[in-house]
Amino acid sequence: LEISSLTESDILVLRLDLTDRSTHEAATNSVLKHFGKIDVLVNNGGRSQRSLFVDTNLDVYNAIIELNYLGTISLTKYVLNHMIQRKKGKIVTVSSVMGIMGAPLATGYCASKHALQGFFNSLRTELTDYPEISVIQICPGPVQSQIIQNVFTENLAKSLENSGDQSHKMPTDRCARLTLVSVANDVKEAWISDHPYLAVCYLWQYAPTWAWWLMNRMGKKRIQNFKSGIVSVQGAPL
């Protein structure tokens, strides 16, 4: 409000719980009542994970899927109904480079992001009769944020003790700007990352056998660091 020509009526903030899917239709209707339309939906809710599969309770995996995957597609469903009526809109989902590769200590998180990739790639093919509705997937690598402080661990009651240094990660404002550029240009899938993570994405895409070999070597070291309590300092894709 201080730096733009926006007024109070141009802004509406609603509290939303992605895991409470029974509230998503009402939230969508509240936005439509206030603005009259929804031009862009940005799905950006989710939590990451830092734990070994053999040590992790299954209810953690259930919670990850409920939040990262089911919550996202639930909200999308109600907003998309409106966009189909208008025959116009943008569905933007913040996935991750972990949606196109695999990494240790994040089996549940990777699974949820792979699920989002598969869902929205399939949804795009169902919307061919609506060329003005864009389905856009943003795949960030390591970005400076609080995602590490809020990761799932081996049980739901435990938090990560050491979040480590984030200075080596991409600044948040640069990631946001590149996301906006991707959305404005209707890029179907954007990988937003610095090297070497971006190079690893290309390796997974075009030379998966080499990628598996590399990830096995890197993963072994990462697991050793994790068990020593220093994995967060090493950094890893979101």
Short mmCIF file of C-alpha atoms in Angstrom, two decimals:
data_model
loop_
_atom_site.label_atom_id
_atom_site.label_comp_id
_atom_site.label_asym_id
_atom_site.label_seq_id
_atom_site.Cartn_x
_atom_site.Cartn_y
_atom_site.Cartn_z
CA LEU A 1 0.00 0.00 0.00
CA GLU A 2 2.93 2.33 0.71
CA ILE A 3 4.80 1.76 -2.55
CA SER A 4 2.02 1.26 -5.09
CA SER A 5 -1.35 2.54 -6.26
CA LEU A 6 -3.18 -0.39 -4.62
CA THR A 7 -5.99 0.28 -2.18
CA GLU A 8 -7.31 -1.74 0.75
CA SER A 9 -9.96 -3.31 -1.48
CA ASP A 10 -7.23 -4.68 -3.78
CA ILE A 11 -5.88 -6.93 -1.03
CA LEU A 12 -7.52 -9.90 0.69
CA VAL A 13 -5.65 -12.22 3.05
CA LEU A 14 -7.32 -15.49 4.08
CA ARG A 15 -6.02 -18.04 6.53
CA LEU A 16 -5.92 -21.44 4.84
CA ASP A 17 -5.02 -24.96 5.94
CA LEU A 18 -4.17 -27.12 2.94
CA THR A 19 -4.80 -30.27 4.97
CA ASP A 20 -8.38 -29.17 5.82
CA ARG A 21 -9.79 -29.84 2.38
CA SER A 22 -13.38 -29.20 3.51
CA THR A 23 -12.58 -25.46 3.68
CA HIS A 24 -11.12 -25.02 0.21
CA GLU A 25 -14.40 -24.43 -1.64
CA ALA A 26 -15.47 -21.76 0.85
CA ALA A 27 -12.08 -20.04 0.62
CA THR A 28 -12.31 -19.99 -3.17
CA ASN A 29 -15.80 -18.53 -2.99
CA SER A 30 -14.61 -15.84 -0.58
CA VAL A 31 -11.97 -14.74 -3.06
CA LEU A 32 -14.49 -14.72 -5.91
CA LYS A 33 -16.94 -12.72 -3.83
CA HIS A 34 -14.28 -10.10 -3.08
CA PHE A 35 -12.58 -9.81 -6.50
CA GLY A 36 -15.13 -11.32 -8.88
CA LYS A 37 -12.51 -13.49 -10.59
CA ILE A 38 -9.27 -15.43 -10.09
CA ASP A 39 -6.61 -14.85 -12.74
CA VAL A 40 -3.72 -16.79 -11.21
CA LEU A 41 -3.45 -19.53 -8.60
CA VAL A 42 0.03 -20.08 -7.17
CA ASN A 43 0.28 -23.36 -5.26
CA ASN A 44 3.18 -22.74 -2.89
CA GLY A 45 2.34 -24.65 0.29
CA GLY A 46 4.39 -27.60 1.46
CA ARG A 47 7.02 -29.04 3.77
CA SER A 48 10.26 -30.83 3.02
CA GLN A 49 11.81 -33.83 4.79
CA ARG A 50 15.11 -34.87 6.37
CA SER A 51 15.06 -38.49 7.50
CA LEU A 52 16.04 -41.96 6.37
CA PHE A 53 13.20 -44.15 5.17
CA VAL A 54 14.13 -47.05 7.48
CA ASP A 55 13.83 -44.74 10.51
CA THR A 56 10.67 -42.87 9.44
CA ASN A 57 7.15 -43.62 10.65
CA LEU A 58 4.57 -44.16 7.93
CA ASP A 59 2.32 -41.44 9.35
CA VAL A 60 5.01 -38.95 8.30
CA TYR A 61 4.57 -40.06 4.68
CA ASN A 62 0.81 -39.75 5.04
CA ALA A 63 1.21 -36.19 6.36
CA ILE A 64 3.55 -35.24 3.51
CA ILE A 65 1.12 -36.49 0.86
CA GLU A 66 -1.85 -34.86 2.59
CA LEU A 67 -0.13 -31.48 2.62
CA ASN A 68 2.11 -31.34 -0.43
CA TYR A 69 -0.05 -33.31 -2.87
CA LEU A 70 -3.69 -33.76 -1.86
CA GLY A 71 -4.02 -30.29 -0.36
CA THR A 72 -2.62 -28.74 -3.52
CA ILE A 73 -4.85 -30.58 -5.97
CA SER A 74 -7.90 -29.98 -3.75
CA LEU A 75 -7.49 -26.20 -3.88
CA THR A 76 -6.69 -26.42 -7.58
CA LYS A 77 -9.93 -28.26 -8.26
CA TYR A 78 -12.14 -25.47 -6.93
CA VAL A 79 -10.19 -22.67 -8.58
CA LEU A 80 -10.01 -24.53 -11.89
CA ASN A 81 -13.79 -24.88 -12.01
CA HIS A 82 -13.98 -21.08 -12.05
CA MET A 83 -11.24 -20.76 -14.67
CA ILE A 84 -13.00 -23.24 -16.93
CA GLN A 85 -16.15 -21.13 -16.74
CA ARG A 86 -14.11 -18.06 -17.72
CA LYS A 87 -12.00 -20.10 -20.19
CA LYS A 88 -8.98 -18.25 -18.87
CA GLY A 89 -6.41 -18.42 -16.06
CA LYS A 90 -3.03 -19.68 -14.87
CA ILE A 91 -2.42 -22.60 -12.52
CA VAL A 92 1.12 -22.24 -11.14
CA THR A 93 2.55 -24.94 -8.88
CA VAL A 94 5.84 -24.63 -7.04
CA SER A 95 7.24 -28.13 -7.32
CA SER A 96 10.98 -28.72 -6.92
CA VAL A 97 13.99 -30.14 -8.70
CA MET A 98 13.19 -33.07 -6.40
CA GLY A 99 10.18 -33.62 -8.63
CA ILE A 100 12.49 -34.67 -11.47
CA MET A 101 15.20 -36.51 -9.55
CA GLY A 102 15.68 -38.53 -6.39
CA ALA A 103 17.79 -37.86 -3.33
CA PRO A 104 18.45 -39.52 0.03
CA LEU A 105 16.77 -38.24 3.21
CA ALA A 106 13.80 -36.94 1.22
CA THR A 107 11.96 -40.03 -0.03
CA GLY A 108 8.52 -38.76 1.01
CA TYR A 109 9.16 -35.22 -0.20
CA CYS A 110 10.46 -36.45 -3.56
CA ALA A 111 7.43 -38.73 -3.88
CA SER A 112 5.04 -35.82 -3.26
CA LYS A 113 6.77 -33.63 -5.83
CA HIS A 114 6.87 -36.44 -8.39
CA ALA A 115 3.13 -36.83 -7.76
CA LEU A 116 2.58 -33.13 -8.47
CA GLN A 117 4.63 -33.33 -11.66
CA GLY A 118 2.62 -36.30 -12.91
CA PHE A 119 -0.71 -34.79 -11.91
CA PHE A 120 -0.22 -31.39 -13.53
CA ASN A 121 1.40 -32.82 -16.66
CA SER A 122 -1.69 -35.00 -17.02
CA LEU A 123 -4.08 -32.16 -16.17
CA ARG A 124 -2.55 -30.05 -18.92
CA THR A 125 -3.56 -32.70 -21.47
CA GLU A 126 -7.15 -32.56 -20.19
CA LEU A 127 -7.37 -28.83 -20.83
CA THR A 128 -6.58 -28.77 -24.54
CA ASP A 129 -10.04 -27.30 -25.20
CA TYR A 130 -9.07 -24.32 -23.01
CA PRO A 131 -5.90 -22.89 -24.59
CA GLU A 132 -6.11 -19.77 -22.41
CA ILE A 133 -5.70 -21.81 -19.22
CA SER A 134 -1.99 -22.32 -18.54
CA VAL A 135 -0.58 -25.08 -16.33
CA ILE A 136 2.87 -24.04 -15.15
CA GLN A 137 5.28 -25.94 -12.92
CA ILE A 138 8.15 -24.19 -11.15
CA CYS A 139 11.01 -26.43 -10.00
CA PRO A 140 13.38 -24.54 -7.67
CA GLY A 141 16.66 -25.87 -6.41
CA PRO A 142 18.15 -24.70 -3.09
CA VAL A 143 16.61 -21.34 -2.14
CA GLN A 144 17.07 -19.26 1.01
CA SER A 145 13.91 -19.82 3.05
CA GLN A 146 12.58 -21.32 6.27
CA ILE A 147 11.76 -24.64 4.62
CA ILE A 148 14.66 -26.36 6.40
CA GLN A 149 13.51 -25.19 9.84
CA ASN A 150 10.10 -26.74 9.21
CA VAL A 151 10.97 -30.09 7.62
CA PHE A 152 9.39 -33.41 8.50
CA THR A 153 11.72 -35.78 10.35
CA GLU A 154 11.36 -39.45 11.30
CA ASN A 155 8.32 -38.75 13.46
CA LEU A 156 5.69 -36.01 13.45
CA ALA A 157 6.58 -34.68 16.89
CA LYS A 158 10.28 -34.14 16.18
CA SER A 159 11.81 -31.06 14.58
CA LEU A 160 15.21 -30.66 12.92
CA GLU A 161 17.82 -29.56 15.42
CA ASN A 162 20.34 -27.96 13.04
CA SER A 163 19.11 -25.99 10.00
CA GLY A 164 22.63 -24.95 8.98
CA ASP A 165 23.96 -22.13 6.80
CA GLN A 166 21.87 -21.02 3.80
CA SER A 167 24.21 -18.43 2.33
CA HIS A 168 25.19 -20.72 -0.56
CA LYS A 169 21.58 -20.97 -1.76
CA MET A 170 19.83 -18.81 -4.34
CA PRO A 171 18.46 -15.55 -2.85
CA THR A 172 14.71 -15.63 -2.41
CA ASP A 173 14.09 -12.48 -4.48
CA ARG A 174 15.93 -13.92 -7.49
CA CYS A 175 13.89 -17.12 -7.34
CA ALA A 176 10.69 -15.06 -7.10
CA ARG A 177 11.68 -12.90 -10.08
CA LEU A 178 12.54 -15.91 -12.26
CA THR A 179 9.25 -17.49 -11.24
CA LEU A 180 7.35 -14.38 -12.34
CA VAL A 181 9.22 -14.34 -15.66
CA SER A 182 8.28 -17.99 -16.20
CA VAL A 183 4.62 -17.34 -15.37
CA ALA A 184 4.40 -14.25 -17.56
CA ASN A 185 5.77 -16.23 -20.51
CA ASP A 186 3.65 -19.35 -19.89
CA VAL A 187 6.70 -21.61 -19.50
CA LYS A 188 5.25 -25.06 -18.88
CA GLU A 189 8.13 -26.16 -16.65
CA ALA A 190 10.93 -24.00 -15.29
CA TRP A 191 14.03 -25.25 -13.47
CA ILE A 192 15.21 -22.41 -11.25
CA SER A 193 18.57 -23.18 -9.72
CA ASP A 194 22.24 -22.36 -9.68
CA HIS A 195 24.94 -24.83 -10.63
CA PRO A 196 25.83 -27.53 -9.79
CA TYR A 197 22.22 -28.44 -9.02
CA LEU A 198 20.97 -27.23 -12.40
CA ALA A 199 23.59 -29.37 -14.15
CA VAL A 200 22.40 -32.39 -12.16
CA CYS A 201 18.85 -31.74 -13.42
CA TYR A 202 20.05 -31.99 -17.00
CA LEU A 203 22.00 -35.12 -16.14
CA TRP A 204 18.86 -36.77 -14.73
CA GLN A 205 16.93 -35.75 -17.83
CA TYR A 206 19.37 -36.82 -20.53
CA ALA A 207 21.82 -39.28 -18.92
CA PRO A 208 19.98 -40.99 -16.05
CA THR A 209 22.51 -43.82 -15.67
CA TRP A 210 25.25 -41.29 -14.97
CA ALA A 211 22.88 -39.41 -12.67
CA TRP A 212 22.19 -42.55 -10.62
CA TRP A 213 25.93 -43.19 -10.31
CA LEU A 214 26.61 -39.62 -9.23
CA MET A 215 23.72 -39.50 -6.78
CA ASN A 216 24.85 -42.76 -5.17
CA ARG A 217 28.28 -41.26 -4.53
CA MET A 218 26.88 -37.95 -3.30
CA GLY A 219 24.13 -39.66 -1.34
CA LYS A 220 26.51 -41.83 0.63
CA LYS A 221 28.43 -38.76 1.78
CA ARG A 222 25.21 -36.90 2.53
CA ILE A 223 23.89 -39.71 4.71
CA GLN A 224 27.19 -39.81 6.61
CA ASN A 225 26.94 -36.05 7.21
CA PHE A 226 23.33 -36.41 8.30
CA LYS A 227 24.21 -39.05 10.85
CA SER A 228 27.01 -36.76 12.10
CA GLY A 229 24.56 -33.86 12.45
CA ILE A 230 25.99 -31.66 9.69
CA VAL A 231 23.86 -32.49 6.64
CA SER A 232 22.02 -29.16 6.70
CA VAL A 233 25.30 -27.28 6.39
CA GLN A 234 26.09 -29.16 3.18
CA GLY A 235 22.89 -28.00 1.54
CA ALA A 236 20.53 -29.90 -0.70
CA PRO A 237 17.81 -29.16 -3.21
CA LEU A 238 14.40 -28.29 -1.81
#
